[in-house]
PDB file of C-alpha atoms in Angstrom:
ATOM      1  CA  UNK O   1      43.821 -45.349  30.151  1.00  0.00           C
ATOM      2  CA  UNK O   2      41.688 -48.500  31.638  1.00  0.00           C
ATOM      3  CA  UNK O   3      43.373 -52.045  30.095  1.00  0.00           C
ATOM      4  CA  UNK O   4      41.385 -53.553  27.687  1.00  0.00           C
ATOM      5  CA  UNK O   5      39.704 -55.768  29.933  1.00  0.00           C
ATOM      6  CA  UNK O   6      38.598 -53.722  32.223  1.00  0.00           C
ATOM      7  CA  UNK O   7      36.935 -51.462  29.869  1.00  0.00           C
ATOM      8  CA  UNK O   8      34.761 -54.168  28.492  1.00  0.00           C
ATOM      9  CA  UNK O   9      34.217 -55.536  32.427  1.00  0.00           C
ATOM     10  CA  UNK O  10      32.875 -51.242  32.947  1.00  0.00           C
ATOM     11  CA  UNK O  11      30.496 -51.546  30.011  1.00  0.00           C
ATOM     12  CA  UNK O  12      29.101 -54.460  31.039  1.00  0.00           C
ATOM     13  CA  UNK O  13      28.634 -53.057  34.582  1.00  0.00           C
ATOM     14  CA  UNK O  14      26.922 -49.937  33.158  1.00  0.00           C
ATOM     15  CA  UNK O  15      24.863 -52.141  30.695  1.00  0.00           C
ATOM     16  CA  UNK O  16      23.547 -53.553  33.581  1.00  0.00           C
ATOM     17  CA  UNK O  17      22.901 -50.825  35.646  1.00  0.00           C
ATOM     18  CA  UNK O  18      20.923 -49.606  32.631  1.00  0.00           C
ATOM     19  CA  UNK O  19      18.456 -52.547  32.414  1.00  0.00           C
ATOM     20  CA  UNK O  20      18.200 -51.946  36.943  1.00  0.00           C
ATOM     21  CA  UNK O  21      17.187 -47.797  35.688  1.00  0.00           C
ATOM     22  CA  UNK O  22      15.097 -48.694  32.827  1.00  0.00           C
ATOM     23  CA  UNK O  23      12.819 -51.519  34.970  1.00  0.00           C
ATOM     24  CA  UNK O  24      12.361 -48.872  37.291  1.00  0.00           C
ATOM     25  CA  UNK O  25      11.073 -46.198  34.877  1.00  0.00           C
ATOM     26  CA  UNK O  26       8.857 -48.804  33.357  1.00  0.00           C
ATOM     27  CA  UNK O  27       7.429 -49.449  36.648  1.00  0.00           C
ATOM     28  CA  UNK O  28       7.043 -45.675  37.474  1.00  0.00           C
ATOM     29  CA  UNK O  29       5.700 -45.228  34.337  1.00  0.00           C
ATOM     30  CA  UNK O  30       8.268 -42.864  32.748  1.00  0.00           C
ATOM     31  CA  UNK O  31       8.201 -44.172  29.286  1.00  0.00           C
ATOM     32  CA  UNK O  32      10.297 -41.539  27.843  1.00  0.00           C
ATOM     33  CA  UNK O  33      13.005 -42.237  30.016  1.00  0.00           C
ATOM     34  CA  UNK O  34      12.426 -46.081  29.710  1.00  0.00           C
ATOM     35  CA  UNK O  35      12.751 -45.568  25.568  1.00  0.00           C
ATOM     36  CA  UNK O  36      16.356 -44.008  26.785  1.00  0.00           C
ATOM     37  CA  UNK O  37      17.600 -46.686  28.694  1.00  0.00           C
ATOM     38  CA  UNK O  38      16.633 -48.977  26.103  1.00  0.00           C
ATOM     39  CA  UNK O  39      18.550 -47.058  23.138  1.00  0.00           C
ATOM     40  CA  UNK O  40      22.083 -46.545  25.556  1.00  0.00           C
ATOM     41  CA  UNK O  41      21.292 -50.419  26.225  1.00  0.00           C
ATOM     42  CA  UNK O  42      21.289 -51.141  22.584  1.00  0.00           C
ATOM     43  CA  UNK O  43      24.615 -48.868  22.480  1.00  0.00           C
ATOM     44  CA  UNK O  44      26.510 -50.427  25.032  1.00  0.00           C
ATOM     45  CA  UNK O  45      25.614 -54.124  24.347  1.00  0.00           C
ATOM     46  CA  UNK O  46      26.775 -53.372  20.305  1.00  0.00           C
ATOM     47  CA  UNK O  47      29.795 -51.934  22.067  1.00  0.00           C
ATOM     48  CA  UNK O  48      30.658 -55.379  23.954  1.00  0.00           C
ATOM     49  CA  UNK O  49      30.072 -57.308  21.594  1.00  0.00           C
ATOM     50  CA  UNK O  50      32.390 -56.047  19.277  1.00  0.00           C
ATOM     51  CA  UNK O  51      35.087 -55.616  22.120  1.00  0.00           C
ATOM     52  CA  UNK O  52      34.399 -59.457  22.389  1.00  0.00           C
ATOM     53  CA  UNK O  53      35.880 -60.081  19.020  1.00  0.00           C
ATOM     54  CA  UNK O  54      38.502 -57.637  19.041  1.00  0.00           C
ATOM     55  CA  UNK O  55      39.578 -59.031  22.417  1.00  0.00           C
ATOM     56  CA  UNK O  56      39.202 -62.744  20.372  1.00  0.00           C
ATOM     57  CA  UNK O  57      41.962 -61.286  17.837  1.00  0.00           C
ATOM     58  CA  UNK O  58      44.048 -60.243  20.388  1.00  0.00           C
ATOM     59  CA  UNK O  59      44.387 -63.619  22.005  1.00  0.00           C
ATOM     60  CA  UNK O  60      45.696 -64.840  18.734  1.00  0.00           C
ATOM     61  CA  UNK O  61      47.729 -61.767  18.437  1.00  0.00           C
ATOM     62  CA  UNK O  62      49.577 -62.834  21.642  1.00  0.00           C
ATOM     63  CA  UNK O  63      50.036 -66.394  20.871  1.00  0.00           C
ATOM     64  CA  UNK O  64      51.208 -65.363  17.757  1.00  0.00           C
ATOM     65  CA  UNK O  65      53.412 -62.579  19.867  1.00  0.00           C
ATOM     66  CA  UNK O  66      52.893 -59.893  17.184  1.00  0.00           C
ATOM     67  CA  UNK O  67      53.007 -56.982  19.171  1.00  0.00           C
ATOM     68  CA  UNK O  68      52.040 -54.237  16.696  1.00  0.00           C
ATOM     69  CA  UNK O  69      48.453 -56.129  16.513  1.00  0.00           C
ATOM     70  CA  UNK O  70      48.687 -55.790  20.372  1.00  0.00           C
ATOM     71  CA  UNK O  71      49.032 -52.656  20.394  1.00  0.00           C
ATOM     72  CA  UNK O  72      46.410 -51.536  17.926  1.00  0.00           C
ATOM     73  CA  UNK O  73      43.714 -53.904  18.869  1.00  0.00           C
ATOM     74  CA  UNK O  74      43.980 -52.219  22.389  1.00  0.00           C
ATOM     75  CA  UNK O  75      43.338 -48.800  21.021  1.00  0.00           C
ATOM     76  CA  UNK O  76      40.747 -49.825  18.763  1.00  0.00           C
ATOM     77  CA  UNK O  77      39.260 -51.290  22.146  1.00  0.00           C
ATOM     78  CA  UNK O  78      39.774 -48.153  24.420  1.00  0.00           C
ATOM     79  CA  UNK O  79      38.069 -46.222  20.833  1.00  0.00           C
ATOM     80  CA  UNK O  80      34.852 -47.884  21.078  1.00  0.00           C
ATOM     81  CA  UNK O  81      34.593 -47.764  25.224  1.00  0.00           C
ATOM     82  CA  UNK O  82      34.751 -44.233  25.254  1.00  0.00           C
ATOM     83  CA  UNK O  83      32.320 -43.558  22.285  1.00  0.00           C
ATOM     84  CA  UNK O  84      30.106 -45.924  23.611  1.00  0.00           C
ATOM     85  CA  UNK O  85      29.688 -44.488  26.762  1.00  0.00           C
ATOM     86  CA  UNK O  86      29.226 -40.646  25.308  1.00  0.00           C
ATOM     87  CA  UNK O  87      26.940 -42.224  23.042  1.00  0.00           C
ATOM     88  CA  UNK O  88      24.669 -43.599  26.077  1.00  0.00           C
ATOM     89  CA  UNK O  89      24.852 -40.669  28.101  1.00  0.00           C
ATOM     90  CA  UNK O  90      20.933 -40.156  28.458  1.00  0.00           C
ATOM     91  CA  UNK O  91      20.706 -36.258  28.103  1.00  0.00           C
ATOM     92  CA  UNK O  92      22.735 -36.436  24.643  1.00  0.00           C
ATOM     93  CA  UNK O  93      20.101 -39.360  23.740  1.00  0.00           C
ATOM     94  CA  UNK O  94      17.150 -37.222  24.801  1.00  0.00           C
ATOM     95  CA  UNK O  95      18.415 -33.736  23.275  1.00  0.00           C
ATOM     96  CA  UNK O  96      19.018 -35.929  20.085  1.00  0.00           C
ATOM     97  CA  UNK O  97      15.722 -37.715  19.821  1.00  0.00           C
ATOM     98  CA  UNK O  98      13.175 -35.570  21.343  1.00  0.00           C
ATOM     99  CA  UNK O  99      12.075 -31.988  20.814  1.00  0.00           C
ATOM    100  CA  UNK O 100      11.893 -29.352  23.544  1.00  0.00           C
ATOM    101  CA  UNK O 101       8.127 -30.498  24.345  1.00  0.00           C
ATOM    102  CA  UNK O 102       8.920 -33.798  25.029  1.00  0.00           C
ATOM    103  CA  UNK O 103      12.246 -33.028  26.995  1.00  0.00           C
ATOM    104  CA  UNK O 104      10.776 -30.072  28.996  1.00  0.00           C
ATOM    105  CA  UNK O 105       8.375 -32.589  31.505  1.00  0.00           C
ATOM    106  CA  UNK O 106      12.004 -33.940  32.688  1.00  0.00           C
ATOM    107  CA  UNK O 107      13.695 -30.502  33.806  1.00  0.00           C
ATOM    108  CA  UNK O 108      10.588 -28.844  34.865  1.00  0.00           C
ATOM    109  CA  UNK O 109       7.594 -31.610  36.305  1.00  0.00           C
ATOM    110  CA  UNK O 110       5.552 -28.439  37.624  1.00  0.00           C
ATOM    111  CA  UNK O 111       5.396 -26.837  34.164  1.00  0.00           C
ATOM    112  CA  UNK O 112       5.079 -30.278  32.487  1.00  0.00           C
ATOM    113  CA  UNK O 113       1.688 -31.426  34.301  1.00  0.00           C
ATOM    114  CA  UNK O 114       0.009 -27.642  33.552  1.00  0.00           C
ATOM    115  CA  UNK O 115       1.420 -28.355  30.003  1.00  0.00           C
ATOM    116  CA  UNK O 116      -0.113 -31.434  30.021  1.00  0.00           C
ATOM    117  CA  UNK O 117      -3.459 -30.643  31.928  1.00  0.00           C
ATOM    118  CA  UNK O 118      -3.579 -27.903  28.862  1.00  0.00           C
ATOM    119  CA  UNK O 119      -2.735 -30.621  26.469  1.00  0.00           C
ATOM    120  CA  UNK O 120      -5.472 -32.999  27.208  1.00  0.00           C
ATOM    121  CA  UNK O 121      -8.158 -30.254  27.424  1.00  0.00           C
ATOM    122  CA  UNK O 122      -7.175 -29.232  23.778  1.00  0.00           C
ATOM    123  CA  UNK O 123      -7.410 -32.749  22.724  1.00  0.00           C
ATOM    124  CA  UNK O 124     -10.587 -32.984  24.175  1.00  0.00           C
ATOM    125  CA  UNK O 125     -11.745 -29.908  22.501  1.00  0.00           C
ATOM    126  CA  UNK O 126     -10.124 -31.290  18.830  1.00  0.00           C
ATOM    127  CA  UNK O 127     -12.409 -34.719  19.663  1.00  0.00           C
ATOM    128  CA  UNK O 128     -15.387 -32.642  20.343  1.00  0.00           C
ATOM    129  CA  UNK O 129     -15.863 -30.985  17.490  1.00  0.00           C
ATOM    130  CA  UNK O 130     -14.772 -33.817  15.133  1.00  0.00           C
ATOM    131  CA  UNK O 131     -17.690 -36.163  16.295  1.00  0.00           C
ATOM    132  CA  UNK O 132     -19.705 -33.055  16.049  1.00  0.00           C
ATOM    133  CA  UNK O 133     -18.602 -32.375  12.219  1.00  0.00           C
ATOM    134  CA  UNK O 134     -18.914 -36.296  11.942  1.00  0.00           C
ATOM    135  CA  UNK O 135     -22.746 -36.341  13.274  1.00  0.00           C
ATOM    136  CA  UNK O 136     -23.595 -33.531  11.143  1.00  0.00           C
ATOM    137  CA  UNK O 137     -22.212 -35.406   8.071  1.00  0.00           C
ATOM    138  CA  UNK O 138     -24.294 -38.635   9.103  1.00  0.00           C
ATOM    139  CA  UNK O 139     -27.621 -36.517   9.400  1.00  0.00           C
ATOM    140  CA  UNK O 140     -26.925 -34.727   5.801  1.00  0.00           C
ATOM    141  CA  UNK O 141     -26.572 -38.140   4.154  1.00  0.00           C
ATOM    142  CA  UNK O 142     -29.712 -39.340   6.364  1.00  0.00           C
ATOM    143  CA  UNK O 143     -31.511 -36.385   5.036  1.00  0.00           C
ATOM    144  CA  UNK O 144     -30.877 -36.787   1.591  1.00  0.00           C
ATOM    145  CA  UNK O 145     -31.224 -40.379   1.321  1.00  0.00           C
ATOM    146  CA  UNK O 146     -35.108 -39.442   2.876  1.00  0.00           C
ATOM    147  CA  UNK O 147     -35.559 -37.272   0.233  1.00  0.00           C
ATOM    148  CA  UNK O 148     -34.299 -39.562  -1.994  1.00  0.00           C
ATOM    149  CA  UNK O 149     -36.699 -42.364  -1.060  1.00  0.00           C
ATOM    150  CA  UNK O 150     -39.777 -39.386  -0.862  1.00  0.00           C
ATOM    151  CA  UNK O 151     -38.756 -38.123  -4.501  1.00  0.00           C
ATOM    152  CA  UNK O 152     -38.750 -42.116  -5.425  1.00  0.00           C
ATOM    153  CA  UNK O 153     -42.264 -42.759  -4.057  1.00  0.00           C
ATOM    154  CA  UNK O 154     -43.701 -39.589  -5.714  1.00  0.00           C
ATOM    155  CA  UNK O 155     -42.600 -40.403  -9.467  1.00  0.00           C
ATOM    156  CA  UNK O 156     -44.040 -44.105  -8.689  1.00  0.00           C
ATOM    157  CA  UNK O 157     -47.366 -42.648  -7.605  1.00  0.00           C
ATOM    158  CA  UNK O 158     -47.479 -40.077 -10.054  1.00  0.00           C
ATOM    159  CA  UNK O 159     -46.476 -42.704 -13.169  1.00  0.00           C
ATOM    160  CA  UNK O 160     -48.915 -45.400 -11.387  1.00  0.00           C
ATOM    161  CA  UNK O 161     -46.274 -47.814 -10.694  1.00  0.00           C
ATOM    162  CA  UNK O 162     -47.675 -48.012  -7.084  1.00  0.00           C
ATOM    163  CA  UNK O 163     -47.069 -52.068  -7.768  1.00  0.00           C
ATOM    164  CA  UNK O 164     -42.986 -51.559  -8.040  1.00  0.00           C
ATOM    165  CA  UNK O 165     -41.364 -53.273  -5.235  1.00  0.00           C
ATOM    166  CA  UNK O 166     -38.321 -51.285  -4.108  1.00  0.00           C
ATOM    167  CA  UNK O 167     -35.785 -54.182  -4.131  1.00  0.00           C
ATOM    168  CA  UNK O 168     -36.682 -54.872  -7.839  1.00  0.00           C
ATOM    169  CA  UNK O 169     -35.725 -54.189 -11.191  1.00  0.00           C
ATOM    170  CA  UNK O 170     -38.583 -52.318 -13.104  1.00  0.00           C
ATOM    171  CA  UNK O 171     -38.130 -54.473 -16.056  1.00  0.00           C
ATOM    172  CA  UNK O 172     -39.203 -56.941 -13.884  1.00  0.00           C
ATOM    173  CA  UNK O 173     -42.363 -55.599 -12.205  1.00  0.00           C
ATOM    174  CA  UNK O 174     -46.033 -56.555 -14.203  1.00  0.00           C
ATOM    175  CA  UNK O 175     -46.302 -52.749 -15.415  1.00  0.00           C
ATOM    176  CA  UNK O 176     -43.117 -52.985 -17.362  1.00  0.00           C
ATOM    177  CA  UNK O 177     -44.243 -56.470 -19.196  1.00  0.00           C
ATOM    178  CA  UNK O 178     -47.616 -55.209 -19.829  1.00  0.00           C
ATOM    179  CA  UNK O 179     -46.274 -51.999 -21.060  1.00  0.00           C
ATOM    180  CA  UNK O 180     -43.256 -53.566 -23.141  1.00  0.00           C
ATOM    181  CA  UNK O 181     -46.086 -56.272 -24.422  1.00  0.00           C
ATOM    182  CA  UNK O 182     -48.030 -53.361 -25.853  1.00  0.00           C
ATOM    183  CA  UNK O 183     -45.112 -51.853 -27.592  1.00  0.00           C
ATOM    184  CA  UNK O 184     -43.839 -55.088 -29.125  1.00  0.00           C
ATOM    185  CA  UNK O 185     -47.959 -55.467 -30.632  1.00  0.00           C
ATOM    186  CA  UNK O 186     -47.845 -52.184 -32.166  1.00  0.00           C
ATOM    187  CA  UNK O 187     -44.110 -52.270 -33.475  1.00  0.00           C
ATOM    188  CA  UNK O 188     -45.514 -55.502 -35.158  1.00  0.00           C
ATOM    189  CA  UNK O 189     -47.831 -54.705 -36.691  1.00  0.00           C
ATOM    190  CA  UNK O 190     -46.227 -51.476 -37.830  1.00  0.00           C
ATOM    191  CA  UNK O 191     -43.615 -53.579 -39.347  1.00  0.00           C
ATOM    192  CA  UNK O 192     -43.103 -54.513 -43.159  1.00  0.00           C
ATOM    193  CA  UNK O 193     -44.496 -57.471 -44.605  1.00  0.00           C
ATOM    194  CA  UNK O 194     -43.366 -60.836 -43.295  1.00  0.00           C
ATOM    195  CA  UNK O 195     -40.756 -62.722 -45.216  1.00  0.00           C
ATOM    196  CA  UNK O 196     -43.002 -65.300 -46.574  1.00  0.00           C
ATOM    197  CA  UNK O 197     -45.630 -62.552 -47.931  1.00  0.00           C
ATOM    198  CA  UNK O 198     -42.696 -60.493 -49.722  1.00  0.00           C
ATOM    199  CA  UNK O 199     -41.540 -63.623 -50.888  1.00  0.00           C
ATOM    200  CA  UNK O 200     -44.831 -65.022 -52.928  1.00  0.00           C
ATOM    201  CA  UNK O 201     -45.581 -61.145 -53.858  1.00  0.00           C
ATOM    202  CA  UNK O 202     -42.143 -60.770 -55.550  1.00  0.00           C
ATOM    203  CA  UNK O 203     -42.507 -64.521 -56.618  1.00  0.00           C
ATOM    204  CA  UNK O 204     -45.899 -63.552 -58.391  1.00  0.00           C
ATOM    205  CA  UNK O 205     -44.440 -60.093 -59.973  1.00  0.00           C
ATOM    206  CA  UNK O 206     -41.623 -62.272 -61.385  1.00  0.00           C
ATOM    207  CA  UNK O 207     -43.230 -65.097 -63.575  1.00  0.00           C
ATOM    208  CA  UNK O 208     -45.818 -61.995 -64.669  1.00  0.00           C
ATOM    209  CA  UNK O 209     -42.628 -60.191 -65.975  1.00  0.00           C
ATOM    210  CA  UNK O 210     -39.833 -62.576 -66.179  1.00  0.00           C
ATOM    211  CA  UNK O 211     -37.748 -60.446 -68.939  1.00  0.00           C
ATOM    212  CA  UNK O 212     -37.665 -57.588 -67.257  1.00  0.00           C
ATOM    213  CA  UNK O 213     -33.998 -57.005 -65.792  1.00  0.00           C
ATOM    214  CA  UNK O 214     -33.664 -56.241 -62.035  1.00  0.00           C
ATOM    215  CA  UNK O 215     -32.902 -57.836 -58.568  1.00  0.00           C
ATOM    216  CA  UNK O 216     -33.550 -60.969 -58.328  1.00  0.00           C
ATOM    217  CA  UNK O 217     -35.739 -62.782 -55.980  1.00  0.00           C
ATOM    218  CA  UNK O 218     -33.385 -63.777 -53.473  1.00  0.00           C
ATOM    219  CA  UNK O 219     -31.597 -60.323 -53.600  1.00  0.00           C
ATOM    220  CA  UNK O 220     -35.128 -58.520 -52.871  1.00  0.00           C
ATOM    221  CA  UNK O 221     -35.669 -60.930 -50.151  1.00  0.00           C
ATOM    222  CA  UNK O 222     -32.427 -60.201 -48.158  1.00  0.00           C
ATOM    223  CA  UNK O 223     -32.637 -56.367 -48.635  1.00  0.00           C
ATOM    224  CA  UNK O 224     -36.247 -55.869 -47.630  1.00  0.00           C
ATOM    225  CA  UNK O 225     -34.996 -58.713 -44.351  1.00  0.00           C
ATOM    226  CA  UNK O 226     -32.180 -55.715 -43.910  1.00  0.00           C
ATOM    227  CA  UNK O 227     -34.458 -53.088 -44.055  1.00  0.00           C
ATOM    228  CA  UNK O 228     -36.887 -54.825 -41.468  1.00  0.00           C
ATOM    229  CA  UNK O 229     -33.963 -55.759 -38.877  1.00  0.00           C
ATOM    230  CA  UNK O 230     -32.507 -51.916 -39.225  1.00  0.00           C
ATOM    231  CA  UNK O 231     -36.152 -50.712 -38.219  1.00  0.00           C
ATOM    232  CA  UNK O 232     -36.131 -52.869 -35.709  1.00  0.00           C
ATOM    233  CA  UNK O 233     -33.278 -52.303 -34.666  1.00  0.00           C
ATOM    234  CA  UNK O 234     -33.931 -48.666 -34.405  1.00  0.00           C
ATOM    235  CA  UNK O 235     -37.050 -49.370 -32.364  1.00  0.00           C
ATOM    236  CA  UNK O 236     -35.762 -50.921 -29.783  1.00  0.00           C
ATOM    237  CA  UNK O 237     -32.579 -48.350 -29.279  1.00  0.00           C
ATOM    238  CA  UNK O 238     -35.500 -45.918 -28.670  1.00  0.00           C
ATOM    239  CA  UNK O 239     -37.052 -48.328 -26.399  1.00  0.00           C
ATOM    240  CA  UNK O 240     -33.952 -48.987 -24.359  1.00  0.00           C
ATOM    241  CA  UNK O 241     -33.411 -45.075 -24.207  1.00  0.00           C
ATOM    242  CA  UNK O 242     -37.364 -44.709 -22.940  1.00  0.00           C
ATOM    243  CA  UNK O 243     -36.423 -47.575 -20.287  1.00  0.00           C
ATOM    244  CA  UNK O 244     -33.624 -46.138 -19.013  1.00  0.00           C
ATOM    245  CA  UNK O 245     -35.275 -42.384 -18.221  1.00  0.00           C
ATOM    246  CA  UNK O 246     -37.609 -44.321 -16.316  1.00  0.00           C
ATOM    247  CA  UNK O 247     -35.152 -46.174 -14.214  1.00  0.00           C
ATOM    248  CA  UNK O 248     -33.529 -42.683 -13.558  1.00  0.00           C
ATOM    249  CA  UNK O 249     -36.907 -41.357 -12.476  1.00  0.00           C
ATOM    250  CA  UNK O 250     -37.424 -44.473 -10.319  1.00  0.00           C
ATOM    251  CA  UNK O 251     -34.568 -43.892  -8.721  1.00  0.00           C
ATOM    252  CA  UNK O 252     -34.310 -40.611  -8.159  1.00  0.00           C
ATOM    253  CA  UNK O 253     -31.380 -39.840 -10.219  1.00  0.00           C
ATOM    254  CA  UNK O 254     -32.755 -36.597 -11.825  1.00  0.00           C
TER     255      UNK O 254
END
């Protein structure tokens, strides 16, 4: 068995050695074989530096002249050389990390640039028809978004709202107003009498029969107000509804 010493001298030697091999492979390109270096690196180095401190104990160990320690502190030692350098052995590190596809390019170069010729021509065939099924998706929502815009332009011609702008609102075009001024003219004058009239009708009906028993003046008042804002009301829910089919239609929604 190798002294303490000289086992963490060996893995320091093949640590370096490691970083020589995996410069080379990065300059050749071999980036598999780089990524291997790199992991046995990372092995070895963790291996040192924990050598480091055992070899740190053991100092104290022998000033302290507590041989026992000694003794188990260089086991411990000759434990983590040898499992450090099975660990970094660079076929167990590629059979452990990479599948048969990825290791096969290694043992066989011949087979791996076929393999890879194949590869690349597959890939080339997967890209193809993916920006094909990608065109054809742009053209169908092209398409529809001309029909769109021709379905648009024939319910504005056909409903005479050739004066819509298409980056407006339709309440806000003149045919709208005019239309919505029209409605407002007949819903008023469809509507009940104003307050003031019910109010000097009712007054009028009161002082000509002020014993008979009923509502009173002020509680006619607010119930034919109710009645007024309810019809209202009502009216301009259908409105709103008549609006709103007409934005649909504008916009080709149906």
């Amino acid at each position: 068995m190798n002294s303490p010493r000289n086992s963490y001298a060996s893995l320091a030697n093949l640590n370096q050695k490691l970083r020589v091999l995996q410069n080379q492979c990065k300059n050749e390109g071999r980036n598999v074989k780089e990524t291997l270096c790199r992991d046995a690196e990372m092995i070895i180095q963790e291996a040192c530096n924990n050598i480091g401190k055992l070899l740190e104990q053991k100092n104290n160990a022998i000033i302290e002249k507590d041989h026992d320690n000694i003794k188990r502190i260089d086991e411990e030692i000759s434990i983590i050389e040898s499992t450090a350098i099975n660990m970094a052995n660079l076929d167990v590190l590629l059979r452990e990390k990479y599948t048969d596809d990825v290791v096969k390019p290694f043992i066989e170069p011949e087979a791996s640039n076929i393999k890879v010729k194949i590869t690349e021509e597959e890939i080339q065939k997967i890209r193809k028809i993916e920006r094909e099924k990608i065109k054809k998706e742009n053209d169908r929502i092209k398409e529809k978004e001309k029909l769109r815009e021709a379905r648009k332009d024939e319910y504005i011609n056909e409903l005479g709202f050739q004066d819509i702008k298409k980056n407006i609102s339709f309440k806000e075009t003149p045919t709208y107003k005019s239309f919505h001024k029209s409605l407002q003219s007949k819903k008023k004058n469809n509507s009940t009498p104003s307050d003031d009239e019910s109010g000097d009708e009712y007054e009028t009906k009161n002082s000509e029969s002020s014993l008979r028993k009923g509502p009173s003046e002020e509680e006619v008042r607010i119930a034919m107000k109710k009645v007024k804002e309810e019809k209202n009301e009502e009216l301009n829910h259908e409105l709103d509804k008549y609006y709103a089919e007409i934005e649909k239609i504008i916009e080709g929604d149906n």
